[in-house]
Amino acid sequence: MPSPDIPRTVVIGAGPAGLTAAYQLAERNAPVVVFESDDVVGGISRTVERDGWRFDIGGHRFFTKVPQVEALWHAILPDEDFLLRPRTSRIYYQGKLYDYPLRAVNALRNLGVGQAALAVGSYLWARVRPPKDQTNYEAWLVARFGWRLYRTFFKTYTEKLWGIPVSEMPADWAAQRVKNLSLSAAIINAVMPKRNQKEIASLIEEFRYPKYGPGMMWEAAARRVEKMGGTVTMNSSVTAIHLEGGRATAVTVTSRSGEEYRVPADHVISSMPLSTLLKSMDPPPSADVLAAADDLRYRDYLTVALIVPKEFSFPDNWIYIHDLGVKVGRIQNYGSWSPYLVKEGRTCLGLEFFVFEGDEMWTKSDTDLIAQGTAELEVLGLVRPGAVETGYVVRVPKAYPTYDQYYRRNVEIMREWLAVHAPNVHPVGRNGMHRYNNADHSMLTAMLTVENILDQTGHDVWTVNVEEEYHEEKSNNDSAGAVAGSGRRGTGRDAPVIPRKAG
Ligand SMILES: Cc1cc2nc3c(=O)[nH]c(=O)nc-3n(C[C@H](O)[C@H](O)[C@H](O)COP(=O)(O)OP(=O)(O)OC[C@H]3O[C@@H](n4cnc5c(N)ncnc54)[C@H](O)[C@@H]3O)c2cc1C
């Protein structure tokens, strides 16, 4: 029985951050209620289930250097459900598959003698005549690889992912992530024995994965929260946070059927998008704070999952699609993530499209998107015409919080306002903090917040996932293709600053 002195916490969202917070509060006997707008838990890390097929939004590798996160994953899921899976991914370009990370010998062999010679010539030319202004990412890459290799291995995927020309992206982000990168360094890396081979292999070539997809972790977490005395209420959005005397005192919950009720709170842990959180304050913040909330931007995402006979399966977890002629950015093979996601004799290929909510792709009907996905798979030669049996579409708004030149200031304005007017409202997670956090860092922000609430520890949660050394060297994830060819994986925990015109 929780003691009446222990604060009562309302958690907004049952994704990794919200459920981690709820788990840790419930484990310590603190009263906690979670509200989730959706009808499934897991947020962006959920498992989508359609007609018995299970798939993932992207592919969620469970990979972390944070020991308390690793420990929590293992506390939630038994080893037999938490598979250790090999990682393979390649780049598809003009009918050929290139190892990713790039290996010079494989790349040059795939290009063929003629193209390889042209690529080397273009590289040498760029060395002799490097672009004068290397402040944009394109010129920076061309100076290190030459135009031909830049076009083959960098340009298209990066542009598909972020939706702007590489020539408009600033170089400093890349320069920081892939310092000392060049073709000669890549060749040396490819032929020299690798240092710490075993450690790198264990971190990069394998990862953990729940056998029924990432949502399995969060479904188990939600059950444990309820078993420990917390509640997780689905189909229920927090639509207002009520402030009184310089603190949040209650939230309004609106159920899918339209019913509204008020729930008292000593603390509110929020993983809803930071902008929506500020806009839900009652009374509302001043106009400049609301303007900062309105000014945050996102990149959105949709996946077209196509069921095909197993003969069209491939060993990769995913393939980056660098061809210009198709819009698909990456293709996941869910059968390679876990055999439990697919059915006998078939696999499910997830075609990932990076989009903006409301754009031409986003607003297409599911039927048209499935037809487009099928046509693109056929054009790429990855399936035989007529082989796709059926398909499903999942749209994910706000998949990537965008870093533009204004986001830092906007977030700062909102943080300062919260610190003064609602110090017991705690933003956590990815969109919750407008941070390009992976699940592990989303979870860590929740863990530290719980300690702040129960132990008054005073952790600065905003310092989580601010550049750490290991990111550069040892970690990797979903945006890795943006630095394809580095031979060192990007962390995906950071992102380029996307320039935006004022106004
Ligand atoms: C394509 C892609 C690939 C990725 N790959 C990886 C990977 O390989 N490894 C990895 O660790 N991470 C990966 N990530 C990141 C990972 O998905 C996120 O870090 C993680 O899901 C964030 O957890 P969260 O709880 O902060 O937010 P979310 O997952 O967004 O969950 C927030 C929850 O809050 C709910 N909610 C929102 N508003 C309200 C409201 N008003 N009331 C009630 N509920 C509300 C939402 O419905 C949602 O369920 C990937 C992300 C993407 C987009």
Tab-separated table of N, CA and C in Angstrom, residues 352-458:
chain	number	residue	atom	x	y	z
A	352	GLU	N	10.182	2.021	-46.263
A	352	GLU	CA	10.114	3.219	-45.428
A	352	GLU	C	10.204	4.472	-46.290
A	353	PHE	N	9.238	5.359	-46.085
A	353	PHE	CA	9.202	6.632	-46.805
A	353	PHE	C	9.298	7.752	-45.785
A	354	PHE	N	10.256	8.650	-45.980
A	354	PHE	CA	10.419	9.786	-45.076
A	354	PHE	C	9.657	10.945	-45.709
A	355	VAL	N	8.699	11.480	-45.000
A	355	VAL	CA	7.732	12.413	-45.598
A	355	VAL	C	7.461	13.577	-44.646
A	356	PHE	N	6.617	14.492	-45.092
A	356	PHE	CA	6.077	15.512	-44.202
A	356	PHE	C	4.585	15.285	-44.084
A	357	GLU	N	4.073	15.371	-42.856
A	357	GLU	CA	2.644	15.181	-42.639
A	357	GLU	C	1.883	16.105	-43.588
A	358	GLY	N	0.917	15.566	-44.302
A	358	GLY	CA	0.102	16.388	-45.191
A	358	GLY	C	0.663	16.509	-46.596
A	359	ASP	N	1.877	15.990	-46.839
A	359	ASP	CA	2.415	16.143	-48.200
A	359	ASP	C	1.762	15.127	-49.138
A	360	GLU	N	2.248	15.118	-50.369
A	360	GLU	CA	1.611	14.315	-51.415
A	360	GLU	C	1.646	12.812	-51.084
A	361	MET	N	2.738	12.331	-50.474
A	361	MET	CA	2.815	10.909	-50.102
A	361	MET	C	1.895	10.622	-48.921
A	362	TRP	N	1.941	11.499	-47.931
A	362	TRP	CA	1.181	11.296	-46.693
A	362	TRP	C	-0.320	11.164	-46.979
A	363	THR	N	-0.780	11.980	-47.950
A	363	THR	CA	-2.231	12.033	-48.178
A	363	THR	C	-2.714	11.008	-49.218
A	364	LYS	N	-1.804	10.239	-49.791
A	364	LYS	CA	-2.252	9.198	-50.735
A	364	LYS	C	-3.071	8.155	-49.986
A	365	SER	N	-3.966	7.487	-50.695
A	365	SER	CA	-4.741	6.420	-50.044
A	365	SER	C	-3.825	5.224	-49.792
A	366	ASP	N	-4.224	4.382	-48.856
A	366	ASP	CA	-3.437	3.171	-48.581
A	366	ASP	C	-3.291	2.332	-49.852
A	367	THR	N	-4.378	2.241	-50.610
A	367	THR	CA	-4.342	1.425	-51.844
A	367	THR	C	-3.264	1.965	-52.785
A	368	ASP	N	-3.216	3.291	-52.936
A	368	ASP	CA	-2.210	3.877	-53.838
A	368	ASP	C	-0.796	3.669	-53.295
A	369	LEU	N	-0.655	3.788	-51.971
A	369	LEU	CA	0.687	3.603	-51.401
A	369	LEU	C	1.159	2.158	-51.570
A	370	ILE	N	0.242	1.224	-51.402
A	370	ILE	CA	0.617	-0.190	-51.571
A	370	ILE	C	0.981	-0.446	-53.036
A	371	ALA	N	0.220	0.172	-53.941
A	371	ALA	CA	0.529	0.005	-55.376
A	371	ALA	C	1.893	0.628	-55.682
A	372	GLN	N	2.170	1.798	-55.109
A	372	GLN	CA	3.464	2.448	-55.353
A	372	GLN	C	4.615	1.615	-54.778
A	373	GLY	N	4.421	1.133	-53.557
A	373	GLY	CA	5.463	0.307	-52.926
A	373	GLY	C	5.735	-0.933	-53.755
A	374	THR	N	4.673	-1.560	-54.229
A	374	THR	CA	4.814	-2.778	-55.034
A	374	THR	C	5.584	-2.455	-56.320
A	375	ALA	N	5.185	-1.349	-56.971
A	375	ALA	CA	5.842	-0.974	-58.236
A	375	ALA	C	7.331	-0.684	-57.978
A	376	GLU	N	7.640	-0.011	-56.875
A	376	GLU	CA	9.051	0.330	-56.604
A	376	GLU	C	9.874	-0.943	-56.336
A	377	LEU	N	9.271	-1.891	-55.596
A	377	LEU	CA	9.991	-3.156	-55.340
A	377	LEU	C	10.291	-3.859	-56.657
A	378	GLU	N	9.317	-3.793	-57.563
A	378	GLU	CA	9.493	-4.468	-58.855
A	378	GLU	C	10.540	-3.748	-59.707
A	379	VAL	N	10.486	-2.415	-59.717
A	379	VAL	CA	11.482	-1.636	-60.480
A	379	VAL	C	12.894	-1.933	-59.978
A	380	LEU	N	13.010	-2.043	-58.665
A	380	LEU	CA	14.332	-2.310	-58.099
A	380	LEU	C	14.788	-3.748	-58.383
A	381	GLY	N	13.841	-4.562	-58.823
A	381	GLY	CA	14.182	-5.962	-59.116
A	381	GLY	C	14.270	-6.808	-57.854
A	382	LEU	N	13.700	-6.316	-56.761
A	382	LEU	CA	13.793	-7.089	-55.520
A	382	LEU	C	12.700	-8.155	-55.423
A	383	VAL	N	11.633	-7.996	-56.227
A	383	VAL	CA	10.625	-9.067	-56.328
A	383	VAL	C	10.222	-9.214	-57.795
A	384	ARG	N	9.657	-10.376	-58.084
A	384	ARG	CA	9.134	-10.632	-59.430
A	384	ARG	C	7.787	-9.915	-59.567
A	385	PRO	N	7.457	-9.347	-60.722
A	385	PRO	CA	6.135	-8.729	-60.868
A	385	PRO	C	5.033	-9.704	-60.463
A	386	GLY	N	4.083	-9.187	-59.709
A	386	GLY	CA	2.956	-10.023	-59.281
A	386	GLY	C	3.215	-10.799	-57.997
A	387	ALA	N	4.435	-10.675	-57.429
A	387	ALA	CA	4.762	-11.501	-56.253
A	387	ALA	C	4.179	-10.944	-54.951
A	388	VAL	N	3.904	-9.635	-54.907
A	388	VAL	CA	3.386	-9.059	-53.657
A	388	VAL	C	1.955	-9.557	-53.439
A	389	GLU	N	1.717	-10.117	-52.250
A	389	GLU	CA	0.401	-10.719	-52.002
A	389	GLU	C	-0.582	-9.740	-51.370
A	390	THR	N	-0.074	-8.959	-50.436
A	390	THR	CA	-0.944	-7.972	-49.787
A	390	THR	C	-0.063	-6.926	-49.098
A	391	GLY	N	-0.685	-5.861	-48.606
A	391	GLY	CA	0.132	-4.817	-47.983
A	391	GLY	C	-0.630	-4.032	-46.938
A	392	TYR	N	0.129	-3.346	-46.096
A	392	TYR	CA	-0.445	-2.550	-45.003
A	392	TYR	C	0.334	-1.241	-44.915
A	393	VAL	N	-0.352	-0.188	-44.493
A	393	VAL	CA	0.309	1.121	-44.394
A	393	VAL	C	0.217	1.631	-42.954
A	394	VAL	N	1.325	2.146	-42.447
A	394	VAL	CA	1.299	2.793	-41.127
A	394	VAL	C	1.918	4.184	-41.272
A	395	ARG	N	1.182	5.198	-40.860
A	395	ARG	CA	1.707	6.576	-40.903
A	395	ARG	C	2.135	6.975	-39.499
A	396	VAL	N	3.306	7.577	-39.388
A	396	VAL	CA	3.819	7.959	-38.065
A	396	VAL	C	4.142	9.453	-38.063
A	397	PRO	N	3.225	10.264	-37.529
A	397	PRO	CA	3.554	11.692	-37.450
A	397	PRO	C	4.651	11.919	-36.410
A	398	LYS	N	5.422	12.967	-36.598
A	398	LYS	CA	6.446	13.366	-35.626
A	398	LYS	C	7.442	12.242	-35.287
A	399	ALA	N	7.859	11.515	-36.318
A	399	ALA	CA	8.819	10.433	-36.062
A	399	ALA	C	10.195	10.991	-35.693
A	400	TYR	N	10.552	12.094	-36.332
A	400	TYR	CA	11.879	12.694	-36.092
A	400	TYR	C	11.722	14.146	-35.668
A	401	PRO	N	12.072	14.480	-34.435
A	401	PRO	CA	12.081	15.907	-34.089
A	401	PRO	C	13.168	16.592	-34.918
A	402	THR	N	12.807	17.684	-35.565
A	402	THR	CA	13.796	18.343	-36.437
A	402	THR	C	14.626	19.349	-35.650
A	403	TYR	N	15.906	19.300	-35.919
A	403	TYR	CA	16.799	20.325	-35.383
A	403	TYR	C	16.985	21.369	-36.483
A	404	ASP	N	16.464	22.538	-36.269
A	404	ASP	CA	16.787	23.622	-37.195
A	404	ASP	C	17.454	24.722	-36.384
A	405	GLN	N	17.755	25.830	-37.038
A	405	GLN	CA	18.541	26.849	-36.326
A	405	GLN	C	17.754	27.516	-35.200
A	406	TYR	N	16.440	27.258	-35.119
A	406	TYR	CA	15.624	27.897	-34.072
A	406	TYR	C	15.250	26.952	-32.928
A	407	TYR	N	15.445	25.635	-33.148
A	407	TYR	CA	14.849	24.700	-32.195
A	407	TYR	C	15.439	24.849	-30.783
A	408	ARG	N	16.741	25.100	-30.720
A	408	ARG	CA	17.391	25.160	-29.410
A	408	ARG	C	16.803	26.320	-28.581
A	409	ARG	N	16.636	27.443	-29.259
A	409	ARG	CA	16.073	28.601	-28.556
A	409	ARG	C	14.611	28.344	-28.164
A	410	ASN	N	13.882	27.756	-29.072
A	410	ASN	CA	12.476	27.451	-28.778
A	410	ASN	C	12.357	26.522	-27.565
A	411	VAL	N	13.174	25.482	-27.556
A	411	VAL	CA	13.120	24.530	-26.437
A	411	VAL	C	13.513	25.241	-25.139
A	412	GLU	N	14.512	26.087	-25.237
A	412	GLU	CA	14.976	26.832	-24.064
A	412	GLU	C	13.843	27.698	-23.485
A	413	ILE	N	13.111	28.362	-24.363
A	413	ILE	CA	11.995	29.226	-23.912
A	413	ILE	C	10.966	28.380	-23.154
A	414	MET	N	10.656	27.209	-23.704
A	414	MET	CA	9.640	26.354	-23.071
A	414	MET	C	10.137	25.784	-21.745
A	415	ARG	N	11.407	25.399	-21.729
A	415	ARG	CA	11.995	24.872	-20.480
A	415	ARG	C	11.954	25.906	-19.376
A	416	GLU	N	12.355	27.133	-19.742
A	416	GLU	CA	12.391	28.192	-18.729
A	416	GLU	C	10.993	28.456	-18.193
A	417	TRP	N	10.024	28.444	-19.095
A	417	TRP	CA	8.648	28.701	-18.661
A	417	TRP	C	8.197	27.595	-17.694
A	418	LEU	N	8.487	26.347	-18.056
A	418	LEU	CA	8.076	25.230	-17.192
A	418	LEU	C	8.752	25.335	-15.820
A	419	ALA	N	10.032	25.676	-15.829
A	419	ALA	CA	10.779	25.740	-14.558
A	419	ALA	C	10.141	26.743	-13.607
A	420	VAL	N	9.620	27.819	-14.142
A	420	VAL	CA	9.034	28.855	-13.289
A	420	VAL	C	7.567	28.563	-12.959
A	421	HIS	N	6.785	28.157	-13.967
A	421	HIS	CA	5.327	28.060	-13.775
A	421	HIS	C	4.820	26.671	-13.474
A	422	ALA	N	5.620	25.662	-13.779
A	422	ALA	CA	5.141	24.286	-13.566
A	422	ALA	C	6.331	23.363	-13.271
A	423	PRO	N	7.047	23.631	-12.171
A	423	PRO	CA	8.270	22.860	-11.921
A	423	PRO	C	8.011	21.376	-11.664
A	424	ASN	N	6.769	21.018	-11.375
A	424	ASN	CA	6.461	19.586	-11.167
A	424	ASN	C	5.929	18.918	-12.441
A	425	VAL	N	6.092	19.589	-13.585
A	425	VAL	CA	5.795	18.946	-14.877
A	425	VAL	C	7.144	18.623	-15.509
A	426	HIS	N	7.362	17.327	-15.798
A	426	HIS	CA	8.695	16.874	-16.208
A	426	HIS	C	8.664	16.301	-17.625
A	427	PRO	N	9.193	17.017	-18.617
A	427	PRO	CA	9.260	16.447	-19.966
A	427	PRO	C	10.327	15.343	-20.022
A	428	VAL	N	10.001	14.242	-20.686
A	428	VAL	CA	10.957	13.129	-20.846
A	428	VAL	C	10.862	12.598	-22.279
A	429	GLY	N	11.862	11.794	-22.657
A	429	GLY	CA	11.765	11.011	-23.892
A	429	GLY	C	12.216	11.740	-25.147
A	430	ARG	N	11.651	11.355	-26.264
A	430	ARG	CA	12.094	11.837	-27.589
A	430	ARG	C	11.335	13.110	-27.959
A	431	ASN	N	10.082	12.991	-28.396
A	431	ASN	CA	9.330	14.210	-28.693
A	431	ASN	C	9.030	14.980	-27.419
A	432	GLY	N	8.981	14.276	-26.308
A	432	GLY	CA	8.724	14.923	-25.018
A	432	GLY	C	9.734	16.026	-24.733
A	433	MET	N	10.980	15.826	-25.203
A	433	MET	CA	12.023	16.820	-24.963
A	433	MET	C	12.503	17.432	-26.285
A	434	HIS	N	11.866	17.043	-27.378
A	434	HIS	CA	12.306	17.435	-28.714
A	434	HIS	C	13.799	17.122	-28.891
A	435	ARG	N	14.134	15.895	-28.578
A	435	ARG	CA	15.514	15.415	-28.673
A	435	ARG	C	15.540	14.189	-29.551
A	436	TYR	N	16.590	14.061	-30.314
A	436	TYR	CA	16.719	12.931	-31.212
A	436	TYR	C	17.175	11.703	-30.410
A	437	ASN	N	16.384	11.375	-29.382
A	437	ASN	CA	16.780	10.285	-28.479
A	437	ASN	C	16.369	8.929	-29.018
A	438	ASN	N	17.241	7.966	-28.861
A	438	ASN	CA	16.857	6.583	-29.073
A	438	ASN	C	16.105	6.096	-27.846
A	439	ALA	N	15.577	4.859	-27.919
A	439	ALA	CA	14.778	4.371	-26.796
A	439	ALA	C	15.586	4.377	-25.488
A	440	ASP	N	16.858	4.023	-25.566
A	440	ASP	CA	17.621	3.931	-24.306
A	440	ASP	C	17.743	5.300	-23.621
A	441	HIS	N	18.020	6.324	-24.409
A	441	HIS	CA	18.127	7.646	-23.792
A	441	HIS	C	16.758	8.189	-23.385
A	442	SER	N	15.728	7.814	-24.153
A	442	SER	CA	14.370	8.210	-23.751
A	442	SER	C	14.088	7.606	-22.372
A	443	MET	N	14.481	6.352	-22.201
A	443	MET	CA	14.253	5.674	-20.919
A	443	MET	C	15.083	6.301	-19.798
A	444	LEU	N	16.330	6.636	-20.124
A	444	LEU	CA	17.202	7.207	-19.079
A	444	LEU	C	16.635	8.529	-18.548
A	445	THR	N	16.069	9.329	-19.443
A	445	THR	CA	15.505	10.599	-18.963
A	445	THR	C	14.367	10.319	-17.969
A	446	ALA	N	13.617	9.242	-18.230
A	446	ALA	CA	12.522	8.881	-17.325
A	446	ALA	C	13.074	8.379	-15.982
A	447	MET	N	14.128	7.586	-16.036
A	447	MET	CA	14.716	7.037	-14.801
A	447	MET	C	15.224	8.165	-13.903
A	448	LEU	N	15.919	9.119	-14.517
A	448	LEU	CA	16.484	10.214	-13.723
A	448	LEU	C	15.367	11.092	-13.149
A	449	THR	N	14.292	11.240	-13.923
A	449	THR	CA	13.158	12.043	-13.446
A	449	THR	C	12.515	11.386	-12.220
A	450	VAL	N	12.383	10.079	-12.260
A	450	VAL	CA	11.799	9.377	-11.101
A	450	VAL	C	12.681	9.600	-9.863
A	451	GLU	N	13.992	9.542	-10.047
A	451	GLU	CA	14.883	9.804	-8.898
A	451	GLU	C	14.726	11.241	-8.406
A	452	ASN	N	14.559	12.153	-9.349
A	452	ASN	CA	14.346	13.550	-8.937
A	452	ASN	C	13.082	13.686	-8.103
A	453	ILE	N	12.031	12.947	-8.485
A	453	ILE	CA	10.757	13.059	-7.767
A	453	ILE	C	10.833	12.368	-6.403
A	454	LEU	N	11.369	11.150	-6.407
A	454	LEU	CA	11.312	10.384	-5.148
A	454	LEU	C	12.490	10.665	-4.217
A	455	ASP	N	13.632	11.024	-4.781
A	455	ASP	CA	14.831	11.199	-3.945
A	455	ASP	C	15.366	12.623	-3.967
A	456	GLN	N	14.671	13.507	-4.635
A	456	GLN	CA	15.109	14.909	-4.766
A	456	GLN	C	16.580	14.991	-5.208
A	457	THR	N	16.953	14.206	-6.215
A	457	THR	CA	18.361	14.125	-6.617
A	457	THR	C	18.857	15.344	-7.403
A	458	GLY	N	17.965	16.044	-8.063
A	458	GLY	CA	18.400	17.227	-8.811
A	458	GLY	C	19.192	16.923	-10.073
